[in-house]
Coordinates of N, CA and C in Angstrom, one line a residue:
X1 N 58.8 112.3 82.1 CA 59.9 111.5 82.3 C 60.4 111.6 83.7
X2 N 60.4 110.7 84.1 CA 60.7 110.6 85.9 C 62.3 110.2 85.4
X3 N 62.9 111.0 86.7 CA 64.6 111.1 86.9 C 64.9 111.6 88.7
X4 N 65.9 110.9 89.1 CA 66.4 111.3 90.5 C 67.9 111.5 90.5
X5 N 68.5 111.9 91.2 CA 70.0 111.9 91.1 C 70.1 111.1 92.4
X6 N 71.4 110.3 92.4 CA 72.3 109.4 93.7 C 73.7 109.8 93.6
X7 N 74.2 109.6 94.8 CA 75.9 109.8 95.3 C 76.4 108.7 94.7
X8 N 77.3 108.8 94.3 CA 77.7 107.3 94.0 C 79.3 107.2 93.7
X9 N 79.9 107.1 94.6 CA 82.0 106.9 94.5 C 82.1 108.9 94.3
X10 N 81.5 109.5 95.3 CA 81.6 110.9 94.8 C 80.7 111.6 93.9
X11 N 80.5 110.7 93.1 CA 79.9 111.4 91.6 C 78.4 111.4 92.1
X12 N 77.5 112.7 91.2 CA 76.4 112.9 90.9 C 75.8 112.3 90.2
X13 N 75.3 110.9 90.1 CA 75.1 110.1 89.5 C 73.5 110.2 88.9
X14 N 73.1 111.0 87.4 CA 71.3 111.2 87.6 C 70.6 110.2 86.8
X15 N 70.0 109.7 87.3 CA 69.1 108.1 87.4 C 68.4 108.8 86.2
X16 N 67.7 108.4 84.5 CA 66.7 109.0 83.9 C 66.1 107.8 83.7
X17 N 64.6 108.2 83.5 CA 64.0 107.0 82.4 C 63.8 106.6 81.5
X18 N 64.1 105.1 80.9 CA 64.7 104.7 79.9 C 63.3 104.5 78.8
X19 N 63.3 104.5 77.4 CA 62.2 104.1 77.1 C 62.5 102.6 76.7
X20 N 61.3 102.1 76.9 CA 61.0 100.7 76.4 C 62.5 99.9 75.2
X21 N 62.8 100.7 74.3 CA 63.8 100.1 73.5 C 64.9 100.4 74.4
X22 N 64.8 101.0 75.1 CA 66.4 101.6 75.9 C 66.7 100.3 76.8
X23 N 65.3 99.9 77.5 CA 65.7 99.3 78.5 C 65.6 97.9 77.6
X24 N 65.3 97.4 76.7 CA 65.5 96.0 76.1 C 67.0 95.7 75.9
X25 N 67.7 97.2 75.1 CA 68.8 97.2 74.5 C 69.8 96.9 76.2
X26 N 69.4 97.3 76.9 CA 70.3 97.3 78.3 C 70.4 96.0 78.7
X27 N 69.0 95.4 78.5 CA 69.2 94.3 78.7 C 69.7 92.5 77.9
X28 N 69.7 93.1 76.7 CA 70.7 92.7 75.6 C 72.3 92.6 75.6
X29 N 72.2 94.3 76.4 CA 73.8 94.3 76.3 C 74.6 93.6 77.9
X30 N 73.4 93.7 78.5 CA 73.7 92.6 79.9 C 73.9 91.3 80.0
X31 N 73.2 90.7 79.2 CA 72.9 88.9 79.1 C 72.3 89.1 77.6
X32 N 73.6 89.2 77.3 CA 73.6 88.5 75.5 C 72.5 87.8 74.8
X33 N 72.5 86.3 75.7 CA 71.8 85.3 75.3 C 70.1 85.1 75.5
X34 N 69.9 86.6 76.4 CA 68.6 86.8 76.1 C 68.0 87.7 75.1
X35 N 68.9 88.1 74.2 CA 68.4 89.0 72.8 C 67.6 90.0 73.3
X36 N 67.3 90.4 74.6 CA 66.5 91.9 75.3 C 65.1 91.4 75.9
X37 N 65.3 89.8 75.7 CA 64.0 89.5 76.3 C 64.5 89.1 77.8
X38 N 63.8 89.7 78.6 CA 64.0 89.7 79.8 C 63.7 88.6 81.0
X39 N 62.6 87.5 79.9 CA 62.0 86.2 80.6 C 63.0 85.4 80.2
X40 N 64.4 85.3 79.1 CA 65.4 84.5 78.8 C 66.3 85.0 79.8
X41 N 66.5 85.8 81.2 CA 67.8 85.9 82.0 C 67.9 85.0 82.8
X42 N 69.3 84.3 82.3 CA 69.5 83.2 83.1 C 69.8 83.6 85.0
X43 N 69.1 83.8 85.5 CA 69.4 84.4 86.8 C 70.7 83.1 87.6
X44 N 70.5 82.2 87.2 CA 71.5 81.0 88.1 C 72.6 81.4 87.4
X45 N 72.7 81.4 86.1 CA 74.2 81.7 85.5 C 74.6 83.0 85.9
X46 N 73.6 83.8 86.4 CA 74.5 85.4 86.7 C 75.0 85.1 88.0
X47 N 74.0 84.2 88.6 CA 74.7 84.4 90.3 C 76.0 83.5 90.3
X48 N 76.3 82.7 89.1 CA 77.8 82.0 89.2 C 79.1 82.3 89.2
X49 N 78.2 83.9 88.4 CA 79.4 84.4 87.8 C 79.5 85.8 89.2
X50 N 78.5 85.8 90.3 CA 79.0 86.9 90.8 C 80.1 87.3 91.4
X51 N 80.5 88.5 92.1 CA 81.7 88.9 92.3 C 81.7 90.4 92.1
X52 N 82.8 90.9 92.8 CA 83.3 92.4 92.0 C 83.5 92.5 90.6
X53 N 84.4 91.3 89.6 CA 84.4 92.1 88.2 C 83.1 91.8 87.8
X54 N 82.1 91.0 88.0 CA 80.7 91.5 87.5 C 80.1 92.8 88.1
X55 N 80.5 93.3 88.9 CA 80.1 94.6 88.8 C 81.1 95.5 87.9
X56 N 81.8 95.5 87.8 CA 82.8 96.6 86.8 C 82.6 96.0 85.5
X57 N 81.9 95.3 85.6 CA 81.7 95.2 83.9 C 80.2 95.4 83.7
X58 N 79.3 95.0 84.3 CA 77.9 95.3 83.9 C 77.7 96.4 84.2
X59 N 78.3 97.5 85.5 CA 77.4 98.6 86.1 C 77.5 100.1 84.9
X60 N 78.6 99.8 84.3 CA 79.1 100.8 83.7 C 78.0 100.6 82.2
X61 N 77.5 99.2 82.0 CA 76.3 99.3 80.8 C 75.2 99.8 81.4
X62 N 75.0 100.3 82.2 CA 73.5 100.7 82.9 C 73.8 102.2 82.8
X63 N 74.6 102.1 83.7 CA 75.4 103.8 83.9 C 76.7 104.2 83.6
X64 N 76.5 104.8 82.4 CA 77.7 105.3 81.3 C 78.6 105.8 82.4
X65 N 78.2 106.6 83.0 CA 79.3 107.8 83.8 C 79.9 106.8 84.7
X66 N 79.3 106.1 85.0 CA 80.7 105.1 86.3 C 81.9 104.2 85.6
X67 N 82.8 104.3 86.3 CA 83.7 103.5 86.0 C 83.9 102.3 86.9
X68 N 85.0 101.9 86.5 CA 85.5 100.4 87.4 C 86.0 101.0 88.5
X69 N 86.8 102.1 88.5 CA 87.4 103.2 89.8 C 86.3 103.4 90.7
X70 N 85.3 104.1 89.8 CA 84.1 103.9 90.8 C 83.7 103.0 91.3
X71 N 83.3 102.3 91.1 CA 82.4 101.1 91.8 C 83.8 100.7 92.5
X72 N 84.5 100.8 92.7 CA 85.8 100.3 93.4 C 86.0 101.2 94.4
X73 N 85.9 102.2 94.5 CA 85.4 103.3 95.4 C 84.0 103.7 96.0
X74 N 83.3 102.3 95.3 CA 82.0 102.9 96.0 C 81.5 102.1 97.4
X75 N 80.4 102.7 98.2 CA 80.1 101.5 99.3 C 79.4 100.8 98.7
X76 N 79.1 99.4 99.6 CA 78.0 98.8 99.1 C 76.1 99.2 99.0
X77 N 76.0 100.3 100.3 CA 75.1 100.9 100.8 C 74.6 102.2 99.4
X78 N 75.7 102.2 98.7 CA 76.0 103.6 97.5 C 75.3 102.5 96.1
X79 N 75.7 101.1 96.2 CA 75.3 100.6 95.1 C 74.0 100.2 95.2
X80 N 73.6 99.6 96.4 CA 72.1 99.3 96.4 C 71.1 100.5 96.3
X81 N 71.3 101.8 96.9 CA 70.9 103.1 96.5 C 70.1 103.3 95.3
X82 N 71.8 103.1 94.0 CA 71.7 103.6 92.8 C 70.9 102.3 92.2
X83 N 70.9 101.2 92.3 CA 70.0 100.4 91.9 C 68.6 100.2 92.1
X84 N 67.7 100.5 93.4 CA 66.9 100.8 93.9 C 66.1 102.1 93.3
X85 N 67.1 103.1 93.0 CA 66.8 104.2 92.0 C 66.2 104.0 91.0
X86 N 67.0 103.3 90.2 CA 67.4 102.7 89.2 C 65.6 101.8 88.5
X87 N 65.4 100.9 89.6 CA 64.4 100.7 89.5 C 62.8 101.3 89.8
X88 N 62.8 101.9 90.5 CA 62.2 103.1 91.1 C 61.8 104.1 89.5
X89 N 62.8 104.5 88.9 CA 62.6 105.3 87.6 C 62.1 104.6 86.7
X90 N 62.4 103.8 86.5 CA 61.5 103.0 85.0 C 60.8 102.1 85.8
X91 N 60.5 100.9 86.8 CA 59.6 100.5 86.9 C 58.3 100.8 87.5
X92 N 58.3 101.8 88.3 CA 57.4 102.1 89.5 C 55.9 102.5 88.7
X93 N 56.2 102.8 87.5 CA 54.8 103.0 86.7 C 54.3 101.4 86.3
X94 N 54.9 100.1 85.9 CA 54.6 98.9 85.9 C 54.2 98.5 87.0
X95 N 54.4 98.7 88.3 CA 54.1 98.0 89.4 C 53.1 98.7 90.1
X96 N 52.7 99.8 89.4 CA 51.6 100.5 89.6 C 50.1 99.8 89.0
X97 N 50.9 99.7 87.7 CA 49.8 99.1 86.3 C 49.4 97.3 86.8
X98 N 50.2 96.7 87.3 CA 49.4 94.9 87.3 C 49.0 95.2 87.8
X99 N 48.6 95.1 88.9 CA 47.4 95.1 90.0 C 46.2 95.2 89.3
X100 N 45.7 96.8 88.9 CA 45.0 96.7 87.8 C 44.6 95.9 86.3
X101 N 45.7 95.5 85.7 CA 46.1 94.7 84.4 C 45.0 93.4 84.9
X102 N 46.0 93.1 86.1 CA 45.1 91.6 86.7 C 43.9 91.4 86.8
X103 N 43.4 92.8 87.7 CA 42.0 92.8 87.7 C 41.3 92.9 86.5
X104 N 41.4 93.4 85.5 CA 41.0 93.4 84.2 C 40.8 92.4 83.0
X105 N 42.2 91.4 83.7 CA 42.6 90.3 83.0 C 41.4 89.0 83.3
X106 N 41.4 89.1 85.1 CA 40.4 88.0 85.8 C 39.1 88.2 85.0
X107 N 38.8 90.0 84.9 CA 37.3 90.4 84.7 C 37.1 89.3 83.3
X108 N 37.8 89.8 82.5 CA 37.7 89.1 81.2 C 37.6 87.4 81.0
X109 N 38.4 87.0 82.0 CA 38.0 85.6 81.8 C 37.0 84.8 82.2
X110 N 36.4 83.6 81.2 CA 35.3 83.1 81.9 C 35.5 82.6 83.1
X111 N 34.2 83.0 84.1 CA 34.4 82.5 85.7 C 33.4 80.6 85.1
X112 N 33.8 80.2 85.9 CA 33.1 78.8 86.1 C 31.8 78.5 87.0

């Protein structure tokens, strides 16, 4: 299990990685209307709604330990960090894997 810790409004903030149901349910509890499927996020409707209270309200579903104080105390340079982390722990094994997946995928199809 890959994990890193970040600074974040003061706090020790330690990044873990989520498994597969963890990270669906996260994303469920983020955009409702995608039920955890992650090809249903409406990306236009999030950017309408951006702002600071979209960060006090989604950041704290990702990362229990932060509060609205936090992120209200935090820099911007502190949040791109912990997000970048964030991704870094659970995806960096997927972006490892297409490349390969692809080449595997092409092998298998008929060429013309």
């Amino acid at each position: 299990m890959r994990n890193k810790t970040v600074e974040f409004a003061g706090k020790k903030i330690r990044v873990e990685e989520k498994r597969i149901g963890e990270l669906e349910k996260i994303i469920a509890d983020l955009f409702p209307e995608s039920k955890g499927n992650i090809q249903k996020v409406d990306l236009g409707k999030l950017l309408e709604q951006a702002g600071f209270d979209l960060l006090y309200k989604k950041l704290p579903i990702i990362f229990p330990d932060i509060t609205k104080d936090d992120v209200k105390n935090a820099y911007m340079s502190e949040l791109e960090q912990l997000i970048e982390v964030f991704i870094d722990v659970n995806f960096t094994g997927l972006k490892r894997l297409i490349k390969p997946l692809m080449s595997l995928i092409q092998a298998g199809l008929p060429q013309k």
